[in-house]
Coordinates of C-alpha atoms in Angstrom, one line a residue:
Chain A
M324 CA 25.5 -5.0 -3.2
T325 CA 23.7 -7.9 -3.3
S326 CA 20.0 -7.7 -3.3
A327 CA 19.7 -9.1 0.2
Q328 CA 21.6 -6.0 1.4
I329 CA 19.5 -3.7 -0.7
D330 CA 16.3 -5.2 0.9
V331 CA 18.0 -4.9 4.6
L332 CA 18.9 -1.2 3.6
L333 CA 15.4 -0.5 2.2
V334 CA 13.9 -1.8 5.4
A335 CA 15.9 0.2 7.6
I336 CA 15.2 3.4 6.0
V337 CA 11.5 2.8 5.6
V338 CA 11.6 1.8 9.7
A339 CA 13.5 5.0 10.1
A340 CA 10.9 7.1 8.5
A341 CA 8.0 5.4 9.9
C342 CA 9.3 5.9 13.6
A343 CA 10.5 9.6 13.0
V344 CA 6.9 11.0 11.9
P345 CA 5.2 10.0 15.3
G346 CA 8.6 10.6 17.4
T347 CA 8.5 14.2 16.3
F348 CA 5.0 14.6 18.1
L349 CA 6.5 12.5 20.9
V350 CA 9.4 14.5 21.7
L351 CA 7.6 18.0 21.3
R352 CA 4.6 16.6 23.9
R353 CA 7.9 15.7 26.1
M354 CA 6.5 12.1 26.2
A355 CA 9.8 10.3 24.5
M356 CA 9.7 7.5 27.4
M357 CA 6.1 6.4 26.2
S358 CA 8.1 5.3 23.0
D359 CA 10.3 3.0 25.6
A360 CA 7.3 1.9 27.1
I361 CA 5.0 1.0 24.1
S362 CA 7.8 -0.6 22.0
H363 CA 8.3 -3.2 25.3
T364 CA 4.7 -3.8 26.1
V365 CA 3.3 -4.1 22.4
L366 CA 4.9 -7.7 23.0
L367 CA 2.4 -8.6 25.2
G368 CA -0.3 -8.1 22.9
I369 CA 1.8 -10.2 20.4
V370 CA 2.0 -12.8 22.8
L371 CA -1.9 -12.5 23.4
A372 CA -3.1 -12.2 20.1
F373 CA -0.6 -15.5 19.3
F374 CA -2.5 -17.3 21.8
V375 CA -5.7 -16.7 19.9
V376 CA -4.7 -17.0 16.4
A377 CA -1.9 -19.6 16.9
D378 CA -0.4 -17.9 14.0
L379 CA 2.8 -15.7 13.9
S380 CA 2.2 -13.9 10.6
S381 CA -1.4 -12.9 11.3
P382 CA -2.2 -9.2 11.0
I383 CA -4.5 -9.7 14.2
L384 CA -1.2 -9.6 15.9
I385 CA -0.5 -6.1 15.0
V386 CA -4.0 -5.1 16.2
G387 CA -3.4 -6.9 19.5
A388 CA 0.0 -5.0 20.0
A389 CA -1.7 -1.8 19.1
L390 CA -4.7 -2.5 21.9
V391 CA -1.9 -3.2 24.5
G392 CA 0.2 0.0 23.4
L393 CA -3.1 2.2 24.2
L394 CA -3.8 -0.2 27.2
T395 CA -0.1 1.2 28.3
V396 CA -0.8 4.7 27.8
L397 CA -4.2 4.4 29.7
L398 CA -2.5 2.6 32.8
V399 CA 0.1 5.1 33.1
E400 CA -2.3 8.0 33.1
T401 CA -4.4 6.2 35.6
V402 CA -1.4 5.5 37.7
S403 CA -0.3 9.3 37.6
R404 CA -3.6 10.8 37.8
T405 CA -4.2 9.5 41.3
G406 CA -1.3 12.2 42.2
L407 CA 0.6 9.9 44.4
V408 CA 3.4 9.0 41.9
R409 CA 4.5 11.0 38.9
E410 CA 4.2 10.6 35.3
D411 CA 7.6 9.0 34.9
T412 CA 7.5 6.9 37.8
A413 CA 4.1 5.6 36.5
I414 CA 6.0 4.6 33.1
G415 CA 8.5 2.6 35.1
L416 CA 5.9 0.7 37.0
V417 CA 3.4 0.0 34.3
F418 CA 6.0 -0.9 31.3
P419 CA 8.0 -3.8 33.1
A420 CA 4.9 -5.5 34.8
L421 CA 3.1 -5.6 31.0
F422 CA 6.5 -6.7 29.5
S423 CA 7.4 -8.9 32.2
I424 CA 4.1 -10.8 31.8
A425 CA 4.8 -11.1 28.3
V426 CA 8.0 -12.9 29.1
I427 CA 6.6 -15.2 31.2
L428 CA 3.9 -16.3 28.7
I429 CA 6.8 -16.9 26.4
S430 CA 8.9 -18.7 28.3
S431 CA 6.5 -21.1 30.2
L432 CA 3.7 -21.3 27.4
A433 CA 5.4 -20.7 24.3
G434 CA 8.5 -22.2 24.3
N435 CA 8.6 -24.0 21.1
V436 CA 7.3 -21.1 19.3
H437 CA 9.6 -18.7 17.3
L438 CA 8.8 -15.6 19.7
D439 CA 12.3 -15.1 21.0
S440 CA 12.7 -12.5 24.0
D441 CA 16.3 -11.7 22.6
A442 CA 15.2 -10.7 19.2
V443 CA 12.5 -8.5 20.9
L444 CA 15.2 -6.4 22.4
L445 CA 17.6 -6.2 19.1
G446 CA 15.5 -7.4 16.5
E447 CA 17.4 -9.2 13.4
I448 CA 17.3 -7.1 10.5
A449 CA 19.5 -9.3 8.6
F450 CA 16.9 -12.1 8.1
A451 CA 14.1 -9.7 6.9
P452 CA 15.2 -10.5 3.2
F453 CA 14.6 -14.3 3.6
N454 CA 10.8 -13.6 4.8
R455 CA 9.5 -12.6 1.7
F456 CA 6.2 -11.7 0.4
T457 CA 4.9 -14.2 -2.1
P458 CA 1.4 -14.1 -3.4
F459 CA 0.2 -16.4 -6.0
G460 CA 3.7 -17.7 -6.2
G461 CA 5.3 -14.5 -7.4
D462 CA 8.2 -12.9 -5.3
L463 CA 7.3 -8.9 -4.2
G464 CA 10.3 -8.5 -1.9
P465 CA 10.6 -8.6 2.3
I466 CA 7.4 -8.9 4.1
A467 CA 8.8 -6.4 6.4
L468 CA 9.3 -3.8 3.7
W469 CA 5.2 -4.3 3.0
V470 CA 4.3 -3.8 6.5
M471 CA 6.8 -1.2 7.4
G472 CA 6.1 0.7 4.0
A473 CA 2.2 0.4 4.7
I474 CA 3.1 1.8 8.5
L475 CA 4.7 4.6 7.1
V476 CA 2.2 5.2 4.4
I477 CA -0.2 5.3 7.5
N478 CA 1.7 7.6 9.8
L479 CA 2.3 10.0 7.0
A480 CA -1.1 10.1 5.8
C481 CA -2.6 10.6 9.4
T482 CA 0.0 13.3 10.3
A483 CA -1.1 15.2 6.8
L484 CA -4.8 14.7 7.4
F485 CA -4.6 16.0 11.0
F486 CA -1.2 17.9 11.1
K487 CA -3.5 21.2 12.5
E488 CA -5.2 18.8 15.1
L489 CA -1.4 17.3 16.4
K490 CA 0.0 20.8 16.3
L491 CA -2.7 22.6 18.2
A492 CA -3.1 19.7 21.0
T493 CA 0.7 19.3 21.2
F494 CA 1.0 23.3 21.8
D495 CA -1.9 24.1 23.8
P496 CA -4.3 21.2 25.0
A497 CA -6.5 23.4 26.7
L498 CA -7.2 25.7 23.4
A499 CA -7.7 22.5 21.6
A500 CA -10.5 21.6 24.0
A501 CA -12.0 24.9 24.0
L502 CA -12.1 24.8 20.1
G503 CA -13.8 21.6 20.0
F504 CA -10.8 19.3 19.1
S505 CA -10.4 16.8 21.8
P506 CA -7.1 16.7 22.8
A507 CA -7.6 13.3 24.4
L508 CA -8.8 11.9 21.2
V509 CA -5.8 13.4 19.4
H510 CA -3.5 12.0 22.0
Y511 CA -5.1 8.4 21.8
G512 CA -4.8 8.2 18.0
L513 CA -1.2 9.5 18.2
M514 CA -0.3 6.7 20.6
A515 CA -2.1 4.2 18.4
L516 CA 0.1 5.2 15.7
V517 CA 3.5 4.9 18.2
S518 CA 2.1 1.3 19.0
V519 CA 1.5 0.4 15.4
T520 CA 5.0 1.5 14.5
A521 CA 6.3 0.2 17.4
V522 CA 5.0 -3.3 16.9
G523 CA 5.6 -3.1 12.8
A524 CA 9.4 -2.4 13.8
F525 CA 10.5 -3.9 16.6
D526 CA 9.9 -7.3 14.6
A527 CA 12.2 -6.2 11.9
V528 CA 15.0 -4.3 14.3
G529 CA 13.7 -4.6 17.7
S530 CA 12.6 -2.7 20.7
I531 CA 16.0 -0.8 21.4
L532 CA 16.2 0.6 18.1
V533 CA 12.6 1.7 17.7
V534 CA 13.4 3.8 20.9
A535 CA 16.2 5.4 19.1
L536 CA 14.5 6.1 16.0
M537 CA 11.5 7.4 17.5
V538 CA 13.6 9.9 19.9
G539 CA 17.0 10.7 18.3
P540 CA 16.3 11.7 15.0
P541 CA 13.4 14.3 16.2
A542 CA 15.7 15.4 19.1
A543 CA 18.3 16.5 16.5
A544 CA 16.2 18.1 14.2
Y545 CA 14.7 19.9 16.9
L546 CA 18.0 21.2 17.4
L547 CA 18.2 22.2 13.8
T548 CA 15.0 24.1 12.9
D549 CA 12.1 26.1 14.2
R550 CA 9.5 25.2 12.1
L551 CA 7.3 21.8 12.4
P552 CA 6.9 20.7 9.1
R553 CA 11.0 21.0 8.7
M554 CA 11.5 19.0 12.0
L555 CA 9.6 16.4 10.5
G556 CA 11.5 16.4 7.1
L557 CA 15.0 16.5 9.1
S558 CA 13.6 13.7 11.3
I559 CA 13.2 11.2 8.7
V560 CA 16.3 12.4 6.8
I561 CA 18.5 11.9 10.0
G562 CA 16.7 8.8 11.1
A563 CA 17.3 7.4 7.5
A564 CA 20.8 8.6 7.2
S565 CA 21.6 7.1 10.6
A566 CA 20.1 3.6 9.7
V567 CA 22.0 3.3 6.3
G568 CA 25.3 4.7 8.4
G569 CA 24.6 2.1 11.0
Y570 CA 24.0 -0.7 8.5
W571 CA 27.7 0.1 6.8
L572 CA 29.3 0.5 10.6
A573 CA 27.8 -3.2 11.4
R574 CA 29.5 -4.5 8.3
L575 CA 32.7 -3.1 9.0
L576 CA 32.6 -4.1 12.6
D577 CA 30.7 -7.3 11.8
A578 CA 28.4 -6.3 14.7
N579 CA 24.8 -6.6 15.4
I580 CA 23.0 -4.3 12.8
A581 CA 20.3 -2.8 15.1
G582 CA 22.8 -1.9 17.5
S583 CA 24.9 -0.7 15.3
M584 CA 22.1 1.6 13.8
A585 CA 21.2 2.7 17.3
T586 CA 24.8 3.8 18.1
V587 CA 24.7 5.7 14.5
V588 CA 21.8 7.6 15.8
G589 CA 23.0 8.5 18.8
I590 CA 26.5 9.8 17.3
A591 CA 24.3 11.8 14.9
F592 CA 22.5 13.1 18.0
L593 CA 25.8 14.2 19.7
L594 CA 26.8 16.1 16.3
V595 CA 23.9 18.1 16.1
L596 CA 24.1 18.9 19.7
L597 CA 27.8 20.4 19.2
L598 CA 27.6 21.6 15.7
A599 CA 24.1 22.9 15.3
P600 CA 24.3 26.4 13.8
Q601 CA 22.2 28.3 16.1
R602 CA 21.6 26.3 19.5
G603 CA 24.7 23.8 19.3
L604 CA 27.1 23.7 21.9
V605 CA 29.7 25.3 20.0
A606 CA 27.9 28.1 18.5
T607 CA 26.4 29.3 22.0
A608 CA 29.8 29.1 23.4
R609 CA 31.2 31.4 20.6
R610 CA 28.0 33.6 20.8
R611 CA 28.7 34.0 24.6
R612 CA 32.3 34.6 23.8
R613 CA 31.6 37.5 21.3
Q614 CA 29.1 39.1 23.9
R615 CA 31.7 39.3 26.6
W616 CA 33.7 41.0 24.4
S617 CA 31.3 43.3 23.1
F618 CA 29.9 43.8 27.1
A619 CA 33.5 44.9 28.0
R620 CA 34.2 47.2 25.3
Q621 CA 30.4 48.8 25.9
M622 CA 31.7 49.1 29.3
L623 CA 34.7 50.8 28.3
L624 CA 33.0 53.7 26.1
I625 CA 30.4 54.4 28.8
H626 CA 33.2 54.9 31.0
L627 CA 35.0 56.9 28.9
A628 CA 31.8 59.0 27.7
T629 CA 31.1 59.7 31.4
H630 CA 34.1 61.1 32.1
E631 CA 34.6 62.8 29.3
G632 CA 35.0 66.7 29.7
T633 CA 35.2 66.4 33.5
P634 CA 38.1 67.5 35.6
A635 CA 39.0 63.6 36.4
E636 CA 39.2 63.1 32.5
A637 CA 42.9 62.9 32.4
D638 CA 43.0 60.1 35.2
E639 CA 40.2 58.0 34.1
S640 CA 41.2 57.6 30.4
R641 CA 44.5 56.4 31.2
P642 CA 44.7 52.8 29.9
D643 CA 46.2 51.3 33.1
H644 CA 43.3 52.6 34.8
M645 CA 40.9 50.4 33.1
Q646 CA 42.5 47.4 34.8
R647 CA 42.1 48.7 38.3
H648 CA 38.5 50.6 37.8
M649 CA 36.7 47.6 35.9
R650 CA 38.8 44.9 37.6
W651 CA 39.8 43.3 34.6
P652 CA 43.2 41.2 34.5
P653 CA 45.9 43.4 32.5
T654 CA 45.8 41.1 29.3
F655 CA 42.2 41.2 29.1
A656 CA 42.0 45.0 29.5
N657 CA 44.7 45.5 27.1
R658 CA 43.0 43.0 24.5
V659 CA 39.4 45.4 25.0
V660 CA 41.3 48.5 24.3
Q661 CA 42.9 46.8 21.3
T662 CA 39.6 45.5 19.7
A663 CA 37.8 48.8 20.6
T664 CA 40.7 50.8 18.7
E665 CA 40.5 48.2 15.7
R666 CA 36.9 48.7 15.5
G667 CA 37.6 52.5 15.4
L668 CA 35.8 53.4 18.3
I669 CA 38.6 54.8 20.6
V670 CA 42.1 56.4 19.7
L671 CA 45.2 56.7 22.1
E672 CA 46.6 60.0 22.2
H673 CA 49.3 60.9 24.4
D674 CA 48.4 58.0 26.9
Q675 CA 44.9 58.9 27.0
L676 CA 41.9 57.4 25.6
R677 CA 39.8 59.1 23.4
L678 CA 36.3 58.2 21.9
T679 CA 35.7 58.8 18.3
P680 CA 32.6 59.8 17.0
Q681 CA 31.3 56.6 16.1
G682 CA 32.2 55.2 19.9
R683 CA 30.6 58.4 21.5
E684 CA 27.5 57.4 19.4
T685 CA 27.9 53.4 20.2
A686 CA 28.0 54.7 24.2
R687 CA 25.2 56.7 24.0
V688 CA 23.0 54.0 22.2
A689 CA 24.2 51.3 24.7
V690 CA 23.1 53.4 27.8
V691 CA 19.9 54.3 26.2
S692 CA 18.6 50.8 25.4
Chain B
M1179 CA -26.8 44.4 15.5
S1180 CA -27.0 40.8 14.5
V1181 CA -25.1 40.2 17.4
R1182 CA -28.0 41.5 19.6
L1183 CA -30.5 39.4 18.1
R1184 CA -28.2 36.4 18.5
T1185 CA -27.4 36.9 22.0
G1186 CA -30.6 38.2 23.4
N1187 CA -31.2 40.0 26.6
A1188 CA -29.4 37.3 28.9
L1189 CA -26.2 37.6 30.7
A1190 CA -23.2 37.2 28.6
V1191 CA -21.6 34.3 31.3
Q1192 CA -24.0 33.0 34.0
A1193 CA -22.2 30.5 36.0
T1194 CA -24.6 29.3 39.1
D1195 CA -23.5 27.5 42.4
L1196 CA -20.1 26.2 41.0
T1197 CA -18.4 24.0 43.4
L1198 CA -15.3 22.2 42.7
A1199 CA -13.0 20.4 44.9
Y1200 CA -9.5 18.7 44.2
Q1201 CA -8.9 15.8 46.2
Q1202 CA -10.7 16.8 49.5
R1203 CA -9.8 20.6 49.3
P1204 CA -12.5 22.8 47.9
V1205 CA -11.3 25.0 45.4
L1206 CA -14.5 26.6 44.5
W1207 CA -17.2 26.6 46.7
D1208 CA -20.9 27.5 45.5
V1209 CA -19.6 30.1 43.4
D1210 CA -21.7 32.4 41.4
L1211 CA -20.4 34.5 38.2
E1212 CA -22.8 37.0 36.3
V1213 CA -21.4 39.1 33.5
P1214 CA -23.6 41.4 31.7
Q1215 CA -22.8 41.9 28.1
G1216 CA -20.4 44.6 27.1
V1217 CA -18.5 45.0 30.1
L1218 CA -14.9 44.3 31.4
M1219 CA -14.8 42.4 34.6
A1220 CA -12.0 41.3 36.8
I1221 CA -11.9 38.4 38.9
V1222 CA -9.7 39.2 42.1
G1223 CA -8.4 37.3 44.8
P1224 CA -5.3 35.8 46.5
N1225 CA -3.0 33.0 45.3
G1226 CA -5.0 29.7 45.2
A1227 CA -8.6 31.6 45.5
G1228 CA -9.7 29.6 42.5
K1229 CA -9.4 32.4 39.9
T1230 CA -8.0 30.1 37.1
T1231 CA -10.2 27.4 38.1
L1232 CA -13.2 29.1 37.7
L1233 CA -12.1 30.5 34.4
R1234 CA -11.3 26.9 33.2
T1235 CA -14.5 25.6 34.8
V1236 CA -16.6 28.2 32.9
L1237 CA -14.6 26.9 29.8
G1238 CA -15.8 23.3 30.3
L1239 CA -12.0 22.4 30.6
L1240 CA -12.7 21.1 34.2
R1241 CA -15.5 19.1 35.8
P1242 CA -17.5 20.8 38.4
A1243 CA -19.1 19.0 41.3
A1244 CA -22.2 21.2 41.3
G1245 CA -23.4 23.9 39.4
E1246 CA -23.6 24.9 35.6
V1247 CA -22.6 27.3 33.0
R1248 CA -24.7 29.5 30.7
V1249 CA -23.4 31.7 27.8
F1250 CA -26.1 34.2 26.8
G1251 CA -28.5 31.9 28.4
R1252 CA -27.8 28.7 26.9
P1253 CA -25.3 25.8 27.9
Y1254 CA -21.4 26.7 27.2
A1255 CA -21.2 23.3 24.9
E1256 CA -23.8 24.8 22.4
Q1257 CA -22.4 28.5 22.7
R1258 CA -18.5 27.7 22.5
Q1259 CA -18.0 29.5 19.4
L1260 CA -19.0 32.5 21.1
V1261 CA -16.1 32.3 23.9
A1262 CA -12.4 32.6 23.6
Y1263 CA -9.8 31.9 26.1
V1264 CA -6.6 33.7 26.7
P1265 CA -4.5 31.4 29.0
Q1266 CA -1.9 32.3 31.1
R1267 CA 1.6 33.0 28.8
G1268 CA 3.2 30.4 31.1
S1269 CA 1.0 27.3 30.4
V1270 CA 2.6 26.6 26.9
D1271 CA 6.1 26.0 25.6
W1272 CA 7.4 28.7 23.8
D1273 CA 10.1 26.7 22.5
F1274 CA 7.7 24.8 19.9
P1275 CA 8.8 25.2 16.5
T1276 CA 6.5 28.0 14.9
T1277 CA 5.8 31.2 14.4
A1278 CA 3.8 33.8 15.9
L1279 CA 1.5 34.0 12.9
D1280 CA 0.9 30.2 13.1
I1281 CA -0.2 30.1 16.7
V1282 CA -2.6 33.0 15.6
T1283 CA -3.8 31.3 12.8
M1284 CA -4.8 28.8 15.6
G1285 CA -7.8 30.7 16.8
T1286 CA -9.5 30.3 13.3
Y1287 CA -9.3 26.4 13.8
S1288 CA -12.8 26.0 15.4
G1289 CA -14.3 27.5 12.3
L1290 CA -12.6 25.0 10.0
G1291 CA -13.4 22.0 11.9
W1292 CA -11.6 18.6 11.5
V1293 CA -9.1 17.9 8.9
K1294 CA -9.7 21.1 6.7
R1295 CA -6.3 23.4 6.7
P1296 CA -6.0 26.9 6.8
G1297 CA -5.9 28.5 3.9
A1298 CA -5.2 32.5 2.4
S1299 CA -8.1 33.6 4.6
E1300 CA -7.7 32.6 7.9
R1301 CA -3.8 33.7 7.4
S1302 CA -4.9 37.4 6.4
R1303 CA -7.4 37.5 9.5
A1304 CA -4.6 36.2 11.5
T1305 CA -2.3 38.9 10.0
A1306 CA -5.0 41.6 10.8
A1307 CA -5.4 40.5 14.3
L1308 CA -1.4 40.8 14.5
T1309 CA -1.6 44.1 13.0
Q1310 CA -4.4 44.9 15.7
V1311 CA -1.9 44.1 18.6
G1312 CA 1.0 45.8 17.0
M1313 CA 2.7 42.7 16.1
Q1314 CA 2.5 42.5 12.4
A1315 CA 6.4 43.1 12.1
Y1316 CA 7.0 39.8 14.2
A1317 CA 4.6 37.5 12.4
N1318 CA 7.3 34.9 10.9
R1319 CA 9.3 35.2 14.2
Q1320 CA 10.0 32.1 16.0
I1321 CA 8.0 32.2 19.2
S1322 CA 10.9 31.5 21.8
Q1323 CA 12.6 34.8 20.3
L1324 CA 9.7 37.0 21.4
S1325 CA 9.6 38.8 24.7
G1326 CA 6.9 38.2 27.3
G1327 CA 4.7 40.9 26.4
Q1328 CA 5.0 40.2 22.9
Q1329 CA 4.1 36.5 23.5
Q1330 CA 1.0 37.9 25.2
R1331 CA 0.0 40.0 22.5
V1332 CA 0.3 37.0 20.4
F1333 CA -2.1 35.3 22.5
L1334 CA -4.6 38.2 22.5
A1335 CA -4.4 38.2 18.7
R1336 CA -5.4 34.4 18.9
A1337 CA -8.2 35.3 20.8
L1338 CA -9.2 38.3 18.8
V1339 CA -9.1 35.9 15.5
Q1340 CA -11.5 33.9 17.2
D1341 CA -14.4 36.4 16.8
A1342 CA -15.9 35.6 19.7
Q1343 CA -18.7 37.7 21.8
V1344 CA -17.1 37.0 25.5
Y1345 CA -13.2 36.7 26.1
L1346 CA -11.8 34.9 29.2
M1347 CA -8.4 36.0 30.0
D1348 CA -6.0 34.7 32.6
E1349 CA -3.9 37.1 33.8
P1350 CA -3.4 39.2 30.5
F1351 CA -1.2 41.8 32.5
Q1352 CA 0.9 39.4 33.9
G1353 CA 4.8 40.3 33.8
V1354 CA 4.2 42.4 30.5
D1355 CA 6.0 45.6 29.8
A1356 CA 4.8 49.0 29.8
T1357 CA 3.9 49.3 26.1
T1358 CA 2.1 46.0 26.1
E1359 CA -0.3 46.9 29.4
R1360 CA -1.4 50.0 27.2
A1361 CA -1.9 48.1 24.1
I1362 CA -3.9 45.3 26.3
V1363 CA -6.0 48.3 28.0
N1364 CA -6.9 49.8 24.5
L1365 CA -7.6 46.3 23.0
L1366 CA -10.2 46.0 25.9
R1367 CA -12.0 49.2 25.3
A1368 CA -12.0 48.5 21.8
L1369 CA -13.6 45.1 22.6
R1370 CA -16.0 46.8 24.9
A1371 CA -17.0 49.6 22.3
D1372 CA -17.6 46.1 20.0
G1373 CA -20.2 45.4 22.5
K1374 CA -18.0 42.2 23.7
T1375 CA -17.7 41.1 27.1
V1376 CA -14.2 40.4 28.8
V1377 CA -13.6 38.6 32.3
A1378 CA -10.1 38.8 32.9
V1379 CA -7.9 37.2 36.0
H1380 CA -6.2 40.3 37.3
H1381 CA -3.4 40.5 40.0
D1382 CA -3.0 44.2 40.2
L1383 CA -5.4 45.9 42.6
Q1384 CA -3.8 49.2 42.0
T1385 CA -5.1 49.3 38.3
V1386 CA -8.7 47.4 38.9
A1387 CA -10.9 50.6 39.2
E1388 CA -8.9 52.2 36.3
Y1389 CA -9.1 49.3 33.5
F1390 CA -12.3 47.7 34.7
D1391 CA -16.0 48.4 35.0
Q1392 CA -17.1 45.7 37.1
V1393 CA -15.0 43.2 39.6
T1394 CA -15.7 39.5 41.6
L1395 CA -13.8 39.1 44.4
L1396 CA -13.1 35.8 45.1
N1397 CA -11.7 33.3 47.4
V1398 CA -13.0 30.1 47.1
R1399 CA -16.3 31.6 47.9
R1400 CA -17.9 34.9 45.9
I1401 CA -17.1 37.5 48.4
A1402 CA -18.8 40.2 46.4
A1403 CA -19.7 41.1 42.9
G1404 CA -20.6 44.2 40.7
P1405 CA -19.7 47.5 39.6
V1406 CA -16.3 48.4 40.9
D1407 CA -17.4 51.7 42.4
K1408 CA -19.7 49.5 44.8
V1409 CA -17.7 46.6 45.3
F1410 CA -14.0 47.3 45.3
T1411 CA -14.0 48.5 48.9
D1412 CA -11.6 48.3 51.4
E1413 CA -14.0 46.2 53.5
N1414 CA -14.7 43.5 50.7
L1415 CA -10.6 43.4 50.0
R1416 CA -10.0 42.8 53.8
L1417 CA -12.6 40.1 53.4
T1418 CA -11.2 38.5 50.2
Y1419 CA -7.6 38.8 51.7
G1420 CA -8.0 38.0 54.9
G1421 CA -7.0 41.4 56.3
R1422 CA -3.7 41.4 54.6
V1423 CA -3.9 43.9 52.1
A1424 CA -6.4 46.1 54.4
G1425 CA -5.9 49.8 52.7
I1426 CA -4.3 48.9 49.4
G1427 CA -6.0 50.4 46.3
G1428 CA -9.7 50.0 47.3
R1429 CA -11.9 53.1 47.0
T1430 CA -15.2 53.6 48.2
N1431 CA -16.6 56.7 46.0
G1432 CA -16.2 58.2 42.6
S1433 CA -13.0 57.7 40.4
G1434 CA -10.1 59.5 39.1
H1435 CA -7.9 60.1 42.1
E1436 CA -4.6 58.0 42.3
P1437 CA -5.1 55.0 44.5
S1438 CA -3.3 55.2 47.8
L1439 CA -0.6 52.4 48.7

C-alpha cells in the first residue's frame, strides 16, 4: 500500500468511529433522521461562517456549522411543538429549507470558491491525503486525520464523562428531569456533538456517508447485543470495518470511495439483520419453527394424557385419529408422532400411542404452566 | 427520628390552585392536592381526568398556568431529593440495551450529581432494592425479557433506591400479575410503616378501600378528597364519573366487606 492509501484508510476509520459514538444515542433515541438533517444543514453554517472569515480552513467554520446544527434541532422542535405537524414532517420541512439556502448562497455568491455542492453530498476522501497538516514546515499527515481525530477524542471523552446522563436521559427523560439532570441540556449537548461530527466528517466523506455511518453501524450493533457499552464498541468496529471494506470495494470497482463505503455499511446491516444470533431473521424463523413443533408435540401429549384410562382411550390414541382430531395434515401428524417417539415421550403399541412416564410428566407440566 | 425533624409538621405534598391547559382545553382546573405524611393516597378518576398530568405537574415536569406545589412546606425545587417518581410502565422503551440492575441503579444518580459514576455502593443499594421487590434473581436480565409485572417491580425498586420521603406512582398496578400486585401492596404498607408517603394513580375502584387510606377523586376539578371511608362514596363516584359507574365499589361505612359489582 502506498502512504496515500494508508492515509485514506486511516481517515475513513477515524470518521467511522467518530460517527458511531453519537450515532448510537441517535438510534436509541429514535432520532436517526436528525443525523440526515444536521449533516446537510451544517453546510449553511459553513457558508455563513465563510462569508465572515473568508477562509475555508478556519476553525470558525466548524463553530458556525455546529451552531446551525443546533438551530436545525431547535427549529424542528419548534415546528413540531405547535402540535400541527409531526416531528418527522418537521425535519422534512426544516432541513431542505436550510440546505437550499446554503446551496443558493454558494451558487450565487461564492461561485469561484471551492465550496462545491456535489462534494457536500459525496465528499472526496481520495483527496484527503493531499491536504496536509504542516506546522512550521514539518509534515504531520492529512489535516482531515487531525480534525477527525480531535472530534473522535471529543466524542469519546464526552460519552465517557456523561455516560450515565446520556443513558438516563435517553431511557427515561422524565426521571432525568425529576432527578435534576436536565434532559434538554443532554439533548442539545448530544446534538452539538452530532453537528461537530457531521461538519468534520462531511468535508472528508460527504453527508450521505455521515448519515450511513451514524445510523447503519449502531442499528446493526443494536441487533447484536443488549448492553449499551457493547453496543457502542460494536458500532465503532462495524463502522470501521465497513469503511475499510468500502475502500477496497471502491478500488475493485474503480468507483467513488464514499459511495462504496455507504454501500458496505448497508450490506453489513443486512447481514446482521439476517444472521444476528438472537434477533436475526434466520434465528427468529428457526426459533418459531422449533416452537411450532414443540407446541404440536405438547398438544399430542396433552391429548393422550386427557384420554388415558378413559373408555374412549382406544379410539382416541390411534395414530390416524390425530389427523382428524387436531386437523393436522397427514405428513405433519406423522412427523409429530415420529419426533415425539424419538424423544422418548410416547411409544407405539398395537396401533395405539401410549405415553411414557417422561411424556406423562411433560404433559402435566405443560398443562400446569 | 431525623426524618420528622427535617420534614416538620407540614403536609407531605401540598399543591394549591393548580391549573393547566393543553391548547384551549383545561386539563386541571383549580386543583388542590393535600397529602399528609405517612398515608397511602389514591388518585382516582376517569380517563382524561388529568391524573397523570397532576403527578407530572407536582414533579415539575409540566409547568402549570397557575398554582404552586410545596413538599413538606417548601417549594418542590428545593425538596426534589425527597420525592421519587414511578412513571407508567409504558412511558419508556423496554428494548433499551441494559439490565434490570442498571435501571434500578439510575435511582442513585441524583446523589451522585453530574459526571460521577455509580460504584460498588450504588450497585449494592440497587441490589438490595431489587431484593426488596423479590427481583434479585433477575438483576442481570435484559429488561425486555422481563414480564410486565417484573418491569413494574424494577421501576418500584428504582424508586425505593432513591430513599425518598414521598413516592409518586402512576398506575403501579396497571397490567400486573397477581404476584406483583401482592408484592406492591406489601411494599406500600412497608413504606407507610416507615413513615413514608405514597400518592398513586389508581384505576381499579374495587381495591381502593383495601389498598389506600386516603383518596382524591379527580375529574379536571377536584371532586372530593380525604379518608377513603368518608370520601369514597357512591355519590362522589357518580360526580366524578358522571353517573357511568354508579354503584361500583363505593362504600359509605366501615370496611371489610366485599365491594359489590
